């Protein structure tokens, strides 16, 4: 087993393009540290030229990460590529990933360029990027729907210009496994200098085949890099899911015969961190990371697993990090124990005053909840990593009354910048009343697209409720997440967190893929 499969994680770039999944610099940095613990080979940290916020996020990640290669996306033009190089300056290992669309549809309707112009722009972009960075990746966007001869011409040129990796996106999730695998194999056979580059697959999940297509690209096509995201996060139906491809290649190494550098015990912690940060809940029956992925409900299965585990289990729960769900701290734990646990979880709070504030919140939570799990700590520091500029609205107090047969009523006090507001409202339930009270003062006019409540840790009603609220306003979609043992309070926190995101006017240029 000599061949290595490169795992290129794009949770922080393509995953973040999912409406409502946008993350702050601090959140991205925390996830990047977890991806490094997971030992992914490449972290696509963002799209540096898309906004100042993304530039800063890529820069912070490049400065902090030492083991994984840090990559930035860039359109095929000098400005984007220079911004990417600038953001990546501090990286131990860096990569510029430049792209331009090559399908007839995209070239004609979106770019309004001729094939010759696209070919030339791809050539110049890779040449320019190679002057700034040794490790350059090129993607022909909508590659799978591109004309084969034209695509071969473009790929031969970019490899000759020094692209070390060529990535073939199925941008719209149109491929089926056998055809996609053959497509990659044909490209590799027809491009004369194909052996000078690593071939990569990048599949979207519109028809639910992103993982199958990626694996076919590897097995049938000979690709040696898979681009994927934690929990399959991404635009529309998402990207190829990291946990699924990694565990498929590892569990079926008899078939794939490939080596991986991944520490699989970090998969579940990474999945939880991404889900808690973005508010994109993991479905219980999701492979590998869903709450039921290793639960055996039927008597026959339980009996079988107790007698011999491999009767019904092909992977061990602890190998993907499920065992990590342990009670870590309680009411009597001190500041040092708390600080050490933060370090073990890879959370770096910038100053002692942030640690003190997080510890005060921890004590407050421990007074109300006897067992504190890792997930509780992550939820707690998620609040702490919000900077004062990002936290325009802040919950101060909430009281609500609900009685059988009576219409619920809530009173909410919250800060908006330097001002304090107190608002009251009735509602269909205490949550509805609380959010209506807030909205009566803020008057955001936002439309609520999603409201969901989950128990952060399963098994008991003592768990904190984690609420996700998705709001839409003025063409923007944002997610807010709030956690508290009281779900009405968690709901108000989530609503205010979404309003904070709408309040920050950060303009972003969307990557087209
Ligand atoms: O899906 C896509 O085409 C992309 C490219 C920008 C790589 O994400
Ligand atoms: Zn994509």
Coordinates of C-alpha atoms and ligand atoms in Angstrom, one line a residue:
X1 CA 0.0 0.0 0.0
X2 CA 2.1 2.9 -1.2
X3 CA -0.3 5.3 -2.8
X4 CA -1.4 8.2 -0.7
X5 CA -4.8 9.8 -1.0
X6 CA -4.7 13.5 -0.3
X7 CA -7.6 14.9 1.7
X8 CA -8.3 18.5 0.8
X9 CA -10.9 20.0 3.1
X10 CA -12.9 22.9 1.9
X11 CA -15.4 23.4 4.8
X12 CA -14.1 26.9 5.3
X13 CA -14.5 27.9 1.6
X14 CA -17.0 25.9 -0.3
X15 CA -18.8 24.8 2.8
X16 CA -19.1 28.3 4.0
X17 CA -20.8 29.3 0.7
X18 CA -23.9 27.5 2.0
X19 CA -26.5 30.2 2.7
X20 CA -26.4 31.0 6.4
X21 CA -23.2 29.1 7.1
X22 CA -20.9 32.1 7.1
X23 CA -18.4 32.1 10.0
X24 CA -16.4 34.7 11.8
X25 CA -12.6 34.8 11.7
X26 CA -12.4 33.4 15.2
X27 CA -14.8 30.6 14.3
X28 CA -12.9 29.7 11.2
X29 CA -9.6 29.7 13.1
X30 CA -11.0 27.3 15.7
X31 CA -12.3 24.9 13.0
X32 CA -8.9 25.1 11.1
X33 CA -7.2 24.0 14.3
X34 CA -9.5 21.1 14.6
X35 CA -8.9 20.2 10.9
X36 CA -5.2 20.3 11.7
X37 CA -5.8 17.9 14.6
X38 CA -7.7 15.7 12.1
X39 CA -4.5 15.9 10.0
X40 CA -6.2 16.9 6.7
X41 CA -3.5 17.4 4.1
X42 CA -4.9 20.7 2.8
X43 CA -7.2 23.3 4.4
X44 CA -8.9 25.6 1.9
X45 CA -9.2 28.5 4.4
X46 CA -11.3 30.8 2.2
X47 CA -11.4 33.1 -0.8
X48 CA -9.0 35.9 0.2
X49 CA -10.1 38.4 -2.5
X50 CA -13.8 38.1 -1.7
X51 CA -13.9 40.4 1.3
X52 CA -11.6 41.9 3.9
X53 CA -13.1 39.5 6.4
X54 CA -12.2 36.5 4.4
X55 CA -8.7 37.9 3.7
X56 CA -8.2 38.3 7.5
X57 CA -9.5 34.8 8.1
X58 CA -7.2 33.2 5.6
X59 CA -4.3 35.2 7.0
X60 CA -5.0 34.1 10.6
X61 CA -5.2 30.5 9.6
X62 CA -2.0 30.7 7.5
X63 CA -0.2 32.3 10.5
X64 CA -1.5 29.7 13.0
X65 CA -1.5 26.3 11.1
X66 CA 1.8 24.5 10.9
X67 CA 1.1 20.9 9.8
X68 CA -1.5 21.2 7.0
X69 CA -1.0 23.1 3.8
X70 CA -3.2 26.3 3.9
X71 CA -4.9 27.2 0.6
X72 CA -6.8 30.2 -0.7
X73 CA -9.2 30.2 -3.7
X74 CA -8.6 32.9 -6.3
X75 CA -10.4 33.6 -9.6
X76 CA -8.0 33.5 -12.6
X77 CA -6.9 37.2 -12.5
X78 CA -3.9 39.0 -11.0
X79 CA -5.7 40.8 -8.3
X80 CA -7.3 37.7 -6.8
X81 CA -4.1 35.8 -7.0
X82 CA -2.0 38.6 -5.4
X83 CA -4.6 38.9 -2.6
X84 CA -4.4 35.1 -2.0
X85 CA -0.5 35.2 -2.0
X86 CA -0.6 38.1 0.4
X87 CA -3.0 36.4 2.9
X88 CA -0.9 33.2 2.7
X89 CA 2.5 34.8 3.4
X90 CA 2.8 33.5 7.0
X91 CA 2.0 29.9 6.1
X92 CA 4.4 27.0 6.7
X93 CA 3.0 25.5 3.5
X94 CA 0.8 27.4 1.2
X95 CA -1.2 26.7 -2.0
X96 CA -3.0 29.0 -4.4
X97 CA -6.1 27.5 -6.0
X98 CA -7.1 29.4 -9.1
X99 CA -10.2 28.6 -11.3
X100 CA -12.1 29.7 -14.4
X101 CA -15.2 28.1 -16.0
X102 CA -14.6 26.0 -19.1
X103 CA -18.1 24.7 -20.0
X104 CA -19.7 26.2 -23.1
X105 CA -22.6 27.3 -21.0
X106 CA -20.5 29.1 -18.4
X107 CA -18.1 30.6 -20.9
X108 CA -20.9 32.0 -23.1
X109 CA -23.5 33.0 -20.6
X110 CA -21.6 33.9 -17.5
X111 CA -18.1 34.9 -18.5
X112 CA -19.0 36.1 -22.0
X113 CA -15.6 34.9 -23.2
X114 CA -14.6 32.8 -26.1
X115 CA -12.8 29.4 -25.4
X116 CA -9.5 30.9 -26.7
X117 CA -9.8 33.8 -24.2
X118 CA -10.6 31.4 -21.3
X119 CA -7.6 29.2 -22.4
X120 CA -5.3 32.2 -22.4
X121 CA -6.6 33.5 -19.0
X122 CA -6.1 30.1 -17.4
X123 CA -2.5 30.0 -18.8
X124 CA -1.7 33.5 -17.5
X125 CA -3.3 32.9 -14.1
X126 CA -1.3 29.8 -13.4
X127 CA 1.9 31.4 -14.7
X128 CA 1.3 34.4 -12.4
X129 CA 0.4 32.2 -9.4
X130 CA 3.5 30.1 -9.9
X131 CA 5.7 33.2 -9.5
X132 CA 4.2 33.8 -6.1
X133 CA 3.7 30.2 -4.8
X134 CA 5.3 26.8 -5.6
X135 CA 2.1 24.9 -5.0
X136 CA -0.6 25.9 -7.5
X137 CA -3.9 24.1 -8.1
X138 CA -6.1 24.8 -11.1
X139 CA -9.8 24.0 -11.4
X140 CA -11.8 24.3 -14.6
X141 CA -15.2 25.2 -13.1
X142 CA -18.1 23.1 -14.4
X143 CA -15.3 20.9 -15.7
X144 CA -17.5 17.8 -15.9
X145 CA -19.9 19.5 -18.3
X146 CA -17.0 20.9 -20.5
X147 CA -16.1 19.8 -24.0
X148 CA -13.5 17.0 -23.6
X149 CA -11.1 18.3 -26.3
X150 CA -11.1 21.8 -25.0
X151 CA -10.7 20.7 -21.4
X152 CA -7.7 18.5 -22.4
X153 CA -6.1 21.6 -24.1
X154 CA -6.6 23.8 -21.0
X155 CA -5.3 21.2 -18.6
X156 CA -2.2 20.4 -20.7
X157 CA -1.4 24.1 -20.8
X158 CA -1.9 24.7 -17.0
X159 CA 0.2 21.7 -16.2
X160 CA 3.0 23.0 -18.6
X161 CA 2.8 26.3 -16.7
X162 CA 3.4 24.5 -13.4
X163 CA 0.1 23.6 -11.8
X164 CA 0.9 20.8 -9.5
X165 CA -2.7 19.7 -9.0
X166 CA -5.6 19.7 -11.5
X167 CA -9.0 19.4 -10.0
X168 CA -12.1 18.4 -12.0
X169 CA -15.2 19.9 -10.4
X170 CA -18.7 18.5 -10.9
X171 CA -19.9 21.9 -10.0
X172 CA -23.6 21.3 -10.3
X173 CA -23.7 17.7 -9.1
X174 CA -24.7 16.2 -12.4
X175 CA -22.3 13.3 -12.6
X176 CA -22.9 9.6 -12.0
X177 CA -20.1 7.4 -10.6
X178 CA -19.1 5.2 -13.5
X179 CA -19.2 8.1 -16.0
X180 CA -17.3 10.5 -13.7
X181 CA -14.7 7.9 -13.1
X182 CA -14.3 7.3 -16.8
X183 CA -14.2 11.0 -17.5
X184 CA -11.2 11.4 -15.1
X185 CA -9.5 8.3 -16.6
X186 CA -10.0 9.6 -20.2
X187 CA -8.6 13.0 -19.2
X188 CA -5.5 11.4 -17.7
X189 CA -5.0 9.3 -20.7
X190 CA -5.4 12.1 -23.2
X191 CA -3.5 15.0 -21.6
X192 CA 0.1 14.3 -22.6
X193 CA 1.8 15.7 -19.5
X194 CA -0.9 14.3 -17.1
X195 CA 1.8 12.5 -15.0
X196 CA 3.3 15.8 -13.9
X197 CA 0.2 16.7 -11.8
X198 CA -1.9 15.2 -9.0
X199 CA -5.5 14.7 -10.2
X200 CA -8.2 15.8 -7.9
X201 CA -12.0 15.3 -7.6
X202 CA -14.5 17.9 -6.4
X203 CA -18.1 16.7 -6.4
X204 CA -21.3 18.4 -5.4
X205 CA -24.2 16.4 -3.9
X206 CA -27.3 17.6 -5.9
X207 CA -28.2 14.0 -6.8
X208 CA -26.9 12.5 -3.6
X209 CA -23.9 11.0 -5.3
X210 CA -21.0 13.3 -4.3
X211 CA -19.3 10.6 -2.2
X212 CA -19.9 7.8 -4.8
X213 CA -18.6 10.0 -7.6
X214 CA -15.5 11.1 -5.7
X215 CA -14.7 7.4 -4.9
X216 CA -15.2 6.5 -8.6
X217 CA -12.9 9.3 -9.6
X218 CA -10.3 7.7 -7.4
X219 CA -10.8 4.1 -8.1
X220 CA -11.7 4.2 -11.8
X221 CA -10.1 7.5 -12.8
X222 CA -6.9 7.3 -10.7
X223 CA -7.4 10.7 -8.9
X224 CA -5.3 11.0 -5.8
X225 CA -6.9 14.0 -4.1
X226 CA -10.5 14.3 -2.9
X227 CA -12.0 17.7 -2.1
X228 CA -14.6 17.4 0.7
X229 CA -16.2 19.1 3.7
X230 CA -17.1 18.2 7.2
X231 CA -20.7 17.0 7.4
X232 CA -20.9 17.5 3.6
X233 CA -21.5 21.2 4.3
X234 CA -21.9 23.3 1.2
X235 CA -24.1 25.2 -1.2
X236 CA -27.4 23.6 -2.2
X237 CA -27.2 19.9 -1.3
X238 CA -23.6 20.3 -0.2
X239 CA -20.2 18.8 -1.1
X240 CA -18.7 15.4 -0.8
X241 CA -18.7 14.5 2.9
X242 CA -15.2 14.1 4.5
X243 CA -16.2 11.6 7.1
X244 CA -17.9 9.3 4.6
X245 CA -15.1 9.2 2.0
X246 CA -12.4 8.8 4.6
X247 CA -14.2 6.0 6.4
X248 CA -15.0 4.3 3.1
X249 CA -11.4 4.3 2.0
X250 CA -10.2 3.2 5.4
X251 CA -12.9 0.5 6.1
X252 CA -12.5 -0.8 2.5
X253 CA -8.7 -0.6 2.2
X254 CA -8.9 -4.1 0.8
X255 CA -10.6 -2.5 -2.3
X256 CA -9.1 1.0 -2.5
X257 CA -5.6 0.1 -1.4
X258 CA -4.8 3.7 -0.4
X259 CA -3.0 5.2 2.5
X260 CA -4.6 8.2 4.4
X261 CA -2.9 10.6 6.8
X262 CA -6.2 11.3 8.7
X263 CA -6.6 10.8 12.5
X264 CA -10.1 9.4 12.3
X265 CA -10.6 9.8 16.1
X266 CA -11.0 13.5 15.4
X267 CA -13.9 13.1 13.0
X268 CA -16.8 13.3 15.5
X269 CA -15.3 16.3 17.4
X270 CA -14.8 18.1 14.0
X271 CA -18.4 17.2 12.9
X272 CA -19.8 18.6 16.2
X273 CA -17.7 21.7 16.1
X274 CA -18.9 22.5 12.5
X275 CA -22.5 21.8 13.3
X276 CA -22.4 23.9 16.5
X277 CA -20.7 26.8 14.8
X278 CA -22.9 27.0 11.7
X279 CA -26.2 25.8 13.2
X280 CA -26.4 23.2 10.4
X281 CA -27.7 20.2 12.4
X282 CA -26.5 16.7 11.5
X283 CA -29.3 14.3 10.8
X284 CA -29.5 11.4 13.3
X285 CA -29.1 8.7 10.6
X286 CA -26.2 10.4 8.9
X287 CA -23.4 7.9 8.2
X288 CA -20.4 8.0 10.6
X289 CA -21.3 11.2 12.5
X290 CA -25.1 10.9 13.0
X291 CA -26.3 10.3 16.6
X292 CA -27.7 6.9 15.5
X293 CA -24.8 5.8 13.3
X294 CA -23.7 3.3 15.9
X295 CA -27.0 2.8 17.8
X296 CA -28.5 -0.7 17.6
X297 CA -32.2 -0.5 18.4
X298 CA -33.5 -3.9 17.3
X299 CA -33.2 -6.7 19.8
X300 CA -31.6 -9.0 17.2
X301 CA -28.9 -6.5 16.4
X302 CA -28.2 -5.7 20.0
X303 CA -27.9 -9.4 20.8
X304 CA -25.6 -9.9 17.9
X305 CA -23.3 -7.0 18.7
X306 CA -23.1 -8.1 22.4
X307 CA -22.0 -11.6 21.2
X308 CA -19.6 -10.5 18.5
X309 CA -19.3 -6.8 17.6
X310 CA -18.6 -7.4 13.9
X311 CA -21.9 -9.2 13.4
X312 CA -23.4 -5.8 12.7
X313 CA -20.6 -3.2 13.0
X314 CA -18.1 -2.5 10.2
X315 CA -16.4 0.3 12.0
X316 CA -15.7 0.9 15.7
X317 CA -17.4 4.0 17.2
X318 CA -14.3 4.9 19.1
X319 CA -12.2 4.9 15.9
X320 CA -14.2 7.9 14.7
X321 CA -14.2 9.7 18.0
X322 CA -17.5 8.8 19.6
X323 CA -15.9 7.8 22.9
X324 CA -14.8 11.3 23.4
X325 CA -18.3 12.2 24.7
X326 CA -17.4 12.2 28.4
X327 CA -18.3 14.2 31.4
X328 CA -15.4 16.6 31.8
X329 CA -16.1 19.2 34.4
X330 CA -18.7 20.0 37.1
X331 CA -19.6 22.6 39.6
X332 CA -16.5 22.1 41.7
X333 CA -14.0 22.3 38.9
X334 CA -11.6 25.2 39.1
X335 CA -10.3 27.7 36.7
X336 CA -7.1 25.7 35.9
X337 CA -9.0 22.6 35.1
X338 CA -11.3 24.6 32.8
X339 CA -8.4 26.3 31.1
X340 CA -6.7 23.0 30.5
X341 CA -9.8 21.5 29.0
X342 CA -10.0 24.5 26.7
X343 CA -6.5 23.8 25.6
X344 CA -7.3 20.1 25.0
X345 CA -10.3 21.1 22.9
X346 CA -8.0 23.4 20.9
X347 CA -9.7 26.6 22.0
X348 CA -7.3 29.5 22.3
X349 CA -8.9 32.5 23.9
X350 CA -6.8 35.6 23.2
X351 CA -6.5 37.0 26.7
X352 CA -6.8 36.2 30.4
X353 CA -9.9 38.4 30.5
X354 CA -11.6 36.2 27.9
X355 CA -10.7 33.1 29.9
X356 CA -12.1 34.8 33.0
X357 CA -15.4 35.7 31.2
X358 CA -15.7 32.2 29.8
X359 CA -15.0 30.7 33.2
X360 CA -17.7 32.9 34.8
X361 CA -20.2 31.6 32.2
X362 CA -19.0 28.0 32.9
X363 CA -19.7 28.5 36.6
X364 CA -23.1 29.9 35.9
X365 CA -23.9 26.9 33.6
X366 CA -22.5 24.4 36.2
X367 CA -24.9 25.9 38.8
X368 CA -27.8 24.9 36.6
X369 CA -26.5 21.7 35.0
X370 CA -24.6 19.1 37.0
X371 CA -22.6 17.5 34.2
X372 CA -20.7 19.6 31.7
X373 CA -19.7 17.9 28.4
X374 CA -17.2 19.0 25.8
X375 CA -20.1 20.2 23.6
X376 CA -21.3 22.5 26.4
X377 CA -17.8 24.0 26.6
X378 CA -17.7 24.6 22.8
X379 CA -21.1 26.3 22.9
X380 CA -20.0 28.4 25.8
X381 CA -16.8 29.7 24.1
X382 CA -18.7 30.2 20.9
X383 CA -20.4 33.1 22.7
X384 CA -17.0 34.2 24.0
X385 CA -15.3 34.5 20.6
X386 CA -17.8 37.1 19.4
X387 CA -16.1 40.5 19.4
X388 CA -17.9 43.6 20.6
X389 CA -18.3 44.8 17.0
X390 CA -20.0 41.6 16.1
X391 CA -22.2 41.7 19.2
X392 CA -24.4 44.7 18.6
X393 CA -27.4 43.0 20.2
X394 CA -27.0 41.2 23.6
X395 CA -29.5 39.5 25.8
X396 CA -29.7 41.0 29.3
X397 CA -32.7 39.3 30.9
X398 CA -35.8 37.4 29.9
X399 CA -38.9 36.4 31.8
X400 CA -42.0 34.6 30.5
X401 CA -45.3 33.4 31.8
X402 CA -47.2 30.4 30.3
X403 CA -50.1 28.7 31.9
X404 CA -52.5 26.1 30.5
X405 CA -55.4 28.0 28.9
X406 CA -53.6 31.4 29.0
X407 CA -51.9 33.2 26.2
X408 CA -48.1 33.2 26.9
X409 CA -46.4 36.5 27.6
X410 CA -42.7 37.4 27.6
X411 CA -40.6 40.4 28.7
X412 CA -37.1 40.7 27.2
X413 CA -34.3 43.2 28.1
X414 CA -31.5 43.4 25.6
X415 CA -28.7 45.8 24.7
X416 CA -28.5 47.3 21.2
X417 CA -25.0 49.0 21.1
X418 CA -24.9 51.3 24.1
X419 CA -28.7 51.4 24.5
X420 CA -30.8 49.1 26.6
X421 CA -34.3 48.1 25.6
X422 CA -37.1 46.4 27.4
X423 CA -39.9 44.9 25.3
X424 CA -43.0 42.8 25.9
X425 CA -45.3 40.7 23.8
X426 CA -47.8 37.9 23.7
X427 CA -47.3 34.9 21.4
X428 CA -48.5 31.4 20.5
X429 CA -45.9 30.0 22.9
X430 CA -43.2 31.5 25.2
X431 CA -40.6 31.3 22.3
X432 CA -42.9 33.1 19.9
X433 CA -43.7 35.7 22.5
X434 CA -40.0 36.3 23.3
X435 CA -38.9 36.7 19.6
X436 CA -41.9 38.9 18.9
X437 CA -40.9 41.1 21.9
X438 CA -37.4 41.5 20.5
X439 CA -38.7 42.2 16.9
X440 CA -41.1 44.8 18.2
X441 CA -38.1 47.0 19.1
X442 CA -35.6 46.0 16.5
X443 CA -38.0 46.0 13.5
X444 CA -35.6 44.1 11.3
X445 CA -38.4 43.0 8.9
X446 CA -36.4 39.7 8.5
X447 CA -38.3 36.6 7.4
X448 CA -37.7 33.5 9.6
X449 CA -36.8 30.6 7.3
X450 CA -35.9 28.0 10.0
X451 CA -36.3 27.5 13.7
X452 CA -34.9 24.3 15.2
X453 CA -34.1 23.0 18.7
X454 CA -31.7 20.3 19.6
X455 CA -30.3 18.8 22.8
X456 CA -26.5 19.5 22.7
X457 CA -25.8 16.3 24.5
X458 CA -28.2 13.4 24.3
X459 CA -29.6 11.2 27.0
X460 CA -31.2 13.6 29.5
X461 CA -33.6 16.5 29.7
X462 CA -30.8 18.2 31.7
X463 CA -29.0 18.8 28.4
X464 CA -28.7 22.4 27.1
X465 CA -31.0 23.2 24.3
X466 CA -29.3 24.5 21.2
X467 CA -31.4 26.6 19.0
X468 CA -30.8 27.6 15.4
X469 CA -32.6 30.5 13.8
X470 CA -32.2 31.2 10.1
X471 CA -33.3 34.7 8.9
X472 CA -33.5 36.2 5.5
X473 CA -33.4 39.9 4.7
X474 CA -32.4 42.0 1.7
X475 CA -31.0 39.0 -0.2
X476 CA -28.9 37.8 2.7
X477 CA -29.4 34.6 4.7
X478 CA -27.9 34.2 8.1
X479 CA -27.9 31.6 10.9
X480 CA -27.9 32.4 14.6
X481 CA -27.2 29.8 17.2
X482 CA -27.9 30.0 20.9
X483 CA -27.4 27.5 23.8
X484 CA -28.9 27.4 27.3
X485 CA -30.6 24.9 29.6
X486 CA -33.7 27.0 29.1
X487 CA -34.8 26.8 25.5
X488 CA -36.7 30.1 25.6
X489 CA -33.5 31.8 26.6
X490 CA -31.5 29.8 23.9
X491 CA -34.1 30.9 21.3
X492 CA -33.7 34.6 22.2
X493 CA -29.9 34.3 22.1
X494 CA -30.1 32.6 18.7
X495 CA -32.5 35.3 17.4
X496 CA -30.2 38.1 18.6
X497 CA -27.1 36.3 17.2
X498 CA -28.8 36.1 13.7
X499 CA -29.8 39.8 14.0
X500 CA -26.1 40.6 14.8
X501 CA -25.1 38.9 11.6
X502 CA -27.6 40.9 9.6
X503 CA -26.4 44.0 11.3
X504 CA -22.8 43.4 10.2
X505 CA -22.9 44.7 6.6
X506 CA -19.8 42.7 5.4
X507 CA -20.0 42.5 1.6
X508 CA -18.9 39.3 0.1
X509 CA -18.2 38.2 -3.5
X510 CA -19.4 34.7 -3.9
X511 CA -17.1 32.1 -5.4
X512 CA -19.0 30.7 -8.3
X513 CA -19.0 27.0 -7.5
Ligands
LIG1 O1 -17.7 23.6 -7.5 C1 -16.8 24.2 -8.1 O2 -16.6 24.3 -9.3 C2 -15.8 24.9 -7.2 C3 -14.6 25.5 -7.8 C4 -14.4 26.9 -7.5 C5 -13.4 24.6 -7.5 O3 -16.0 25.0 -6.0
LIG2 ZN1 -17.5 23.5 -5.4

